[in-house]
mmCIF file of C-alpha atoms in Angstrom:
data_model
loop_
_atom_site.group_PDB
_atom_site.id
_atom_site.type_symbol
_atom_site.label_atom_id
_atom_site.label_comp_id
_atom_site.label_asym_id
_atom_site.label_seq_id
_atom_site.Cartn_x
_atom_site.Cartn_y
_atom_site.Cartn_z
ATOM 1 C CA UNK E 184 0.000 0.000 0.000
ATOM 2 C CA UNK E 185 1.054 3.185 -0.975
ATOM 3 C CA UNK E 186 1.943 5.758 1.925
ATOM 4 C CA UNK E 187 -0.789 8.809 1.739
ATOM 5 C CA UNK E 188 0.793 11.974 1.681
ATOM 6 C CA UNK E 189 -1.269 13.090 4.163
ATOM 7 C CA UNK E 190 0.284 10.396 6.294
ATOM 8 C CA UNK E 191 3.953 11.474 4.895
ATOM 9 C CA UNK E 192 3.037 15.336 6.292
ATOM 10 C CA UNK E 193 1.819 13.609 9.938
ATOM 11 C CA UNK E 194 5.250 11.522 9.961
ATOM 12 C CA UNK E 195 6.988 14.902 9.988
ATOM 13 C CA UNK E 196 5.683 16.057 12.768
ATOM 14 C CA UNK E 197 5.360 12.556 14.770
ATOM 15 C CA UNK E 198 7.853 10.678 13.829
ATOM 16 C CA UNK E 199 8.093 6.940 14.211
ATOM 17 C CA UNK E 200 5.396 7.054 17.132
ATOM 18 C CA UNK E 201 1.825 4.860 16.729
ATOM 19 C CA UNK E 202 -0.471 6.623 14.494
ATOM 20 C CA UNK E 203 -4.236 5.370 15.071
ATOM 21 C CA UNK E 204 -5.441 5.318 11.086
ATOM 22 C CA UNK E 205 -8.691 4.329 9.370
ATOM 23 C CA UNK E 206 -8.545 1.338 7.206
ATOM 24 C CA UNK E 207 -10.898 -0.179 4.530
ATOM 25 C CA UNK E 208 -11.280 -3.434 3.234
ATOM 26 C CA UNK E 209 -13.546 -4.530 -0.302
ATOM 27 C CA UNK E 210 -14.894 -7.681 -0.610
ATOM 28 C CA UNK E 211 -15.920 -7.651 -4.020
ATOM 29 C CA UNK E 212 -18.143 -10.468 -5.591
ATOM 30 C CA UNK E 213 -19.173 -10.688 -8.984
ATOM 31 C CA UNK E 214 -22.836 -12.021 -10.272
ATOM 32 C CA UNK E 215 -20.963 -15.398 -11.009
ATOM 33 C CA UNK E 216 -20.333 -15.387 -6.675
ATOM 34 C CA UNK E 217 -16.200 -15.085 -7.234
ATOM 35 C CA UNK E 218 -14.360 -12.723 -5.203
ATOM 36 C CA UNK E 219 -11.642 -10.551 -6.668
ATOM 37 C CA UNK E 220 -8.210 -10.965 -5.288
ATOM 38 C CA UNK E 221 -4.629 -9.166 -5.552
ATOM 39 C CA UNK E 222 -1.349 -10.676 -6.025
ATOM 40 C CA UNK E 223 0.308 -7.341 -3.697
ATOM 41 C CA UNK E 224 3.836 -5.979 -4.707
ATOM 42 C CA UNK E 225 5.272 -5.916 -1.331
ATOM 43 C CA UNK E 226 4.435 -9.397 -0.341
ATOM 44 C CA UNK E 227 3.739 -11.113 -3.496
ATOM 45 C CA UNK E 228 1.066 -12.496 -1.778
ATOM 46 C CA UNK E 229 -2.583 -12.986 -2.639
ATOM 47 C CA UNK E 230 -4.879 -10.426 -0.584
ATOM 48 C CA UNK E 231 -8.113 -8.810 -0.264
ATOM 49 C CA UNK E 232 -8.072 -5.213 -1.576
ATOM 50 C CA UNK E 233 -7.713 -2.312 0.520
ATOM 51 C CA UNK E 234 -6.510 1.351 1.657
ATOM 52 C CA UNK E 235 -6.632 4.133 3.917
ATOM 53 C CA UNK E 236 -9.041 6.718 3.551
ATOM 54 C CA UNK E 237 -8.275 10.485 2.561
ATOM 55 C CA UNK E 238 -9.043 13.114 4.997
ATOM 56 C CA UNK E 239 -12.674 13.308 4.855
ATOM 57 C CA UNK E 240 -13.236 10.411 2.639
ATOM 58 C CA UNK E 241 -16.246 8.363 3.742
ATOM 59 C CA UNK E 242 -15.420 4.779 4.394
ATOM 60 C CA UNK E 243 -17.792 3.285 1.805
ATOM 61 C CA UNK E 244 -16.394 5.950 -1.023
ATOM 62 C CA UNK E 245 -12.483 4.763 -0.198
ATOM 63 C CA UNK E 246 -13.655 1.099 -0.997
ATOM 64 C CA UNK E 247 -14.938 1.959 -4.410
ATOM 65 C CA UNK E 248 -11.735 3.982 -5.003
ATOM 66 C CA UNK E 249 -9.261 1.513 -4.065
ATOM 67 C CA UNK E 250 -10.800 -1.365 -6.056
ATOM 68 C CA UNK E 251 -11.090 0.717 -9.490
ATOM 69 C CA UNK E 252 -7.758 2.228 -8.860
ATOM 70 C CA UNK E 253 -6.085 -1.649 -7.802
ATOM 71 C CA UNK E 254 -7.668 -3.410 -9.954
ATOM 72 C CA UNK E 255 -9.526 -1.422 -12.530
ATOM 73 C CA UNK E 256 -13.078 -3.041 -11.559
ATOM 74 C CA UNK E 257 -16.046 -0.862 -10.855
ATOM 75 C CA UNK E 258 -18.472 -1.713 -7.817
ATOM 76 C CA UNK E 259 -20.487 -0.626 -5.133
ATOM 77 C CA UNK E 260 -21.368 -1.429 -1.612
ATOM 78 C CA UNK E 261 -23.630 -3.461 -0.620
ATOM 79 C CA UNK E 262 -22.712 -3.766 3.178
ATOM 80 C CA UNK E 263 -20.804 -3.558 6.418
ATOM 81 C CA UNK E 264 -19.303 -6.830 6.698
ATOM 82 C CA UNK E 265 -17.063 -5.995 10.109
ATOM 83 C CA UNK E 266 -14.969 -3.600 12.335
ATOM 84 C CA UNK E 267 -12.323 -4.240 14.098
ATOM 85 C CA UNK E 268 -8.910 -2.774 15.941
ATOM 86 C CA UNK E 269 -6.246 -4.485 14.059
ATOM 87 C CA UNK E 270 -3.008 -5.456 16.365
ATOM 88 C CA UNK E 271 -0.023 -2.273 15.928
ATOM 89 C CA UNK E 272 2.442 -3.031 12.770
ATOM 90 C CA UNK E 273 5.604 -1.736 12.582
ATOM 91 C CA UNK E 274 7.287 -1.135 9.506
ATOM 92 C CA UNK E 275 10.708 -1.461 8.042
ATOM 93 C CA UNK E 276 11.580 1.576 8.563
ATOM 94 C CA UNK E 277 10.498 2.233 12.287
ATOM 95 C CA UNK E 278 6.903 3.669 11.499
ATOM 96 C CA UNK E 279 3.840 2.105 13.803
ATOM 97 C CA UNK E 280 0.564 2.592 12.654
ATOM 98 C CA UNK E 281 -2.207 0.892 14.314
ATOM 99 C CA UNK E 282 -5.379 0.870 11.782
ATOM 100 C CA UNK E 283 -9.391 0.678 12.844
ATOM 101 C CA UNK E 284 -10.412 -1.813 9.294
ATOM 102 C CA UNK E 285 -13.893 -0.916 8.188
ATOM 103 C CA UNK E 286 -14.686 -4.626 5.866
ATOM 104 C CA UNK E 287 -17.518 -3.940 3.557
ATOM 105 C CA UNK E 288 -19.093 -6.728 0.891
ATOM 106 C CA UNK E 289 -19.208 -4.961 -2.689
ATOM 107 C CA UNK E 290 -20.839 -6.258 -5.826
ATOM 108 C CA UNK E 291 -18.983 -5.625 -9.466
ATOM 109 C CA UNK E 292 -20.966 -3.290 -11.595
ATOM 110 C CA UNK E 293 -18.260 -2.882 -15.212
ATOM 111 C CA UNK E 294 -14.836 -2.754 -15.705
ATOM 112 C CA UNK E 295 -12.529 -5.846 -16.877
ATOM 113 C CA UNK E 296 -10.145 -7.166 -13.835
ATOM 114 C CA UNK E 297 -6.663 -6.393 -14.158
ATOM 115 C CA UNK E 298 -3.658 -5.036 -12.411
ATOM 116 C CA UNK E 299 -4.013 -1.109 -12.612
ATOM 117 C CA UNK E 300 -1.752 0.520 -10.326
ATOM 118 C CA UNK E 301 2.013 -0.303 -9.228
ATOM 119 C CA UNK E 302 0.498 -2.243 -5.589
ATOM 120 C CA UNK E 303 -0.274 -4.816 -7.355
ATOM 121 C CA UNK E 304 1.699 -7.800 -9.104
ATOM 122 C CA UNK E 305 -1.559 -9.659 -10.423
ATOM 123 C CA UNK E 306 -5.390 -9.549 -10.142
ATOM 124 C CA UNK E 307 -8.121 -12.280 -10.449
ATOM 125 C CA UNK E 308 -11.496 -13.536 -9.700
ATOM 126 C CA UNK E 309 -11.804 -17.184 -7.357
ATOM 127 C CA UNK E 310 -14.340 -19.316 -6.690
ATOM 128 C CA UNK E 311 -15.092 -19.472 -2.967
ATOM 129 C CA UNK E 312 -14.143 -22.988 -2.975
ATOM 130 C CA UNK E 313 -10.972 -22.170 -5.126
ATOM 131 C CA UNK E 314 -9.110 -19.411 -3.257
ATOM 132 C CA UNK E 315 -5.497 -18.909 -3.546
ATOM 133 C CA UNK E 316 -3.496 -18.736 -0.326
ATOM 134 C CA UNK E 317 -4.413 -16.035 1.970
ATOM 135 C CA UNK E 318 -3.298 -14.984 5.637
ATOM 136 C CA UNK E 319 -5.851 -15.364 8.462
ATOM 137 C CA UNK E 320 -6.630 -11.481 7.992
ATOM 138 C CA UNK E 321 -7.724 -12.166 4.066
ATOM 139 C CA UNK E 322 -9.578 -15.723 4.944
ATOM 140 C CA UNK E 323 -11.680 -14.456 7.760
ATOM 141 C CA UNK E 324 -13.051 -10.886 6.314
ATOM 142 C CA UNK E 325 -13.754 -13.559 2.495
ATOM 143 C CA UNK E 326 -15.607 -16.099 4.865
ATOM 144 C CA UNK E 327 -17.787 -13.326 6.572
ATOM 145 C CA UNK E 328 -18.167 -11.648 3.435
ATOM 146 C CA UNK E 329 -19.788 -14.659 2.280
ATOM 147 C CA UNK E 330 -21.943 -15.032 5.495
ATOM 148 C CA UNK E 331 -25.666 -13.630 5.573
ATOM 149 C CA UNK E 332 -24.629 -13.144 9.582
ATOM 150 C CA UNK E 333 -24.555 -9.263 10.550
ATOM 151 C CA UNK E 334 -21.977 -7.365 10.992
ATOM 152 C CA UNK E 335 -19.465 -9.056 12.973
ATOM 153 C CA UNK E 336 -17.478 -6.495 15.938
ATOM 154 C CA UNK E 337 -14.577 -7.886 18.128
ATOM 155 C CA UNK E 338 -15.996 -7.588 21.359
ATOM 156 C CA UNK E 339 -12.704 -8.433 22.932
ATOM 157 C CA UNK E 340 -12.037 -7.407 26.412
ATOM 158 C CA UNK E 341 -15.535 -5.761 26.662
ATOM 159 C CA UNK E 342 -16.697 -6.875 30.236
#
């Protein structure tokens, strides 16, 4: 992911300290039920698609940006899949960021799937059955995505 500049002007002020950030995840699904994946550049993993919202950006408008700009697919929300506090990452270079992930189920309305921005090594549609390898973070927010449960919170530590 690309570092906001936004973020850049905050880092020269704060440093390497924690920075609490907004996150967004897009579970898109087309009408045949597949989900569309990334291949990301700095992994070279398969992954959900993602981002971190501009300053004022609604949630739900930062989805649809990030999946037409990664991956050159239009869609729209359909609904809040979860929220959570993700754990604090640290970076190679020092920086912590700590991001609140906003995971929201979106259905593909046009555009033709392919890699459309430098984040990304590959793009692709799966079957549910048929995923690629994914981390626990990718897996979870695809299975609840898939889920007619309701929104799912992490009611850890609440009392």
């Amino acid at each position: 992911m690309a570092t906001p500049d936004f973020i850049r002007t905050l880092r020269a002020s704060a440093g390497q300290q924690l920075l609490w950030l907004p996150g967004v995840t897009a579970l898109v699904f087309d009408d045949r039920g597949r989900v569309l994946l990334n291949r990301r550049a700095d992994t070279g993993g398969w992954s959900v698609i993602g981002g971190i919202p501009d300053p004022g950006e609604q949630p739900a408008v930062c989805a649809v940006r990030e999946v037409e700009e990664e991956t050159a697919v239009r869609c729209v929300v359909e609904r809040v899949v979860l929220v959570q506090a993700l754990s604090p990452v640290t970076y190679g270079n020092g920086d912590t960021c700590q991001f609140m992930d906003i995971t929201f189920r979106c259905r593909a309305v046009g555009g033709e799937a392919r890699v459309n921005d430098d984040e990304s090594l590959d793009v692709g549609w799966f079957e549910p059955d048929a995923l690629p390898e994914l981390d626990d973070f990718a897996r979870f927010r695809v299975k609840q995505a898939m889920s007619d449960a309701p929104t799912w919170f992490d009611t850890t530590g609440i009392g």
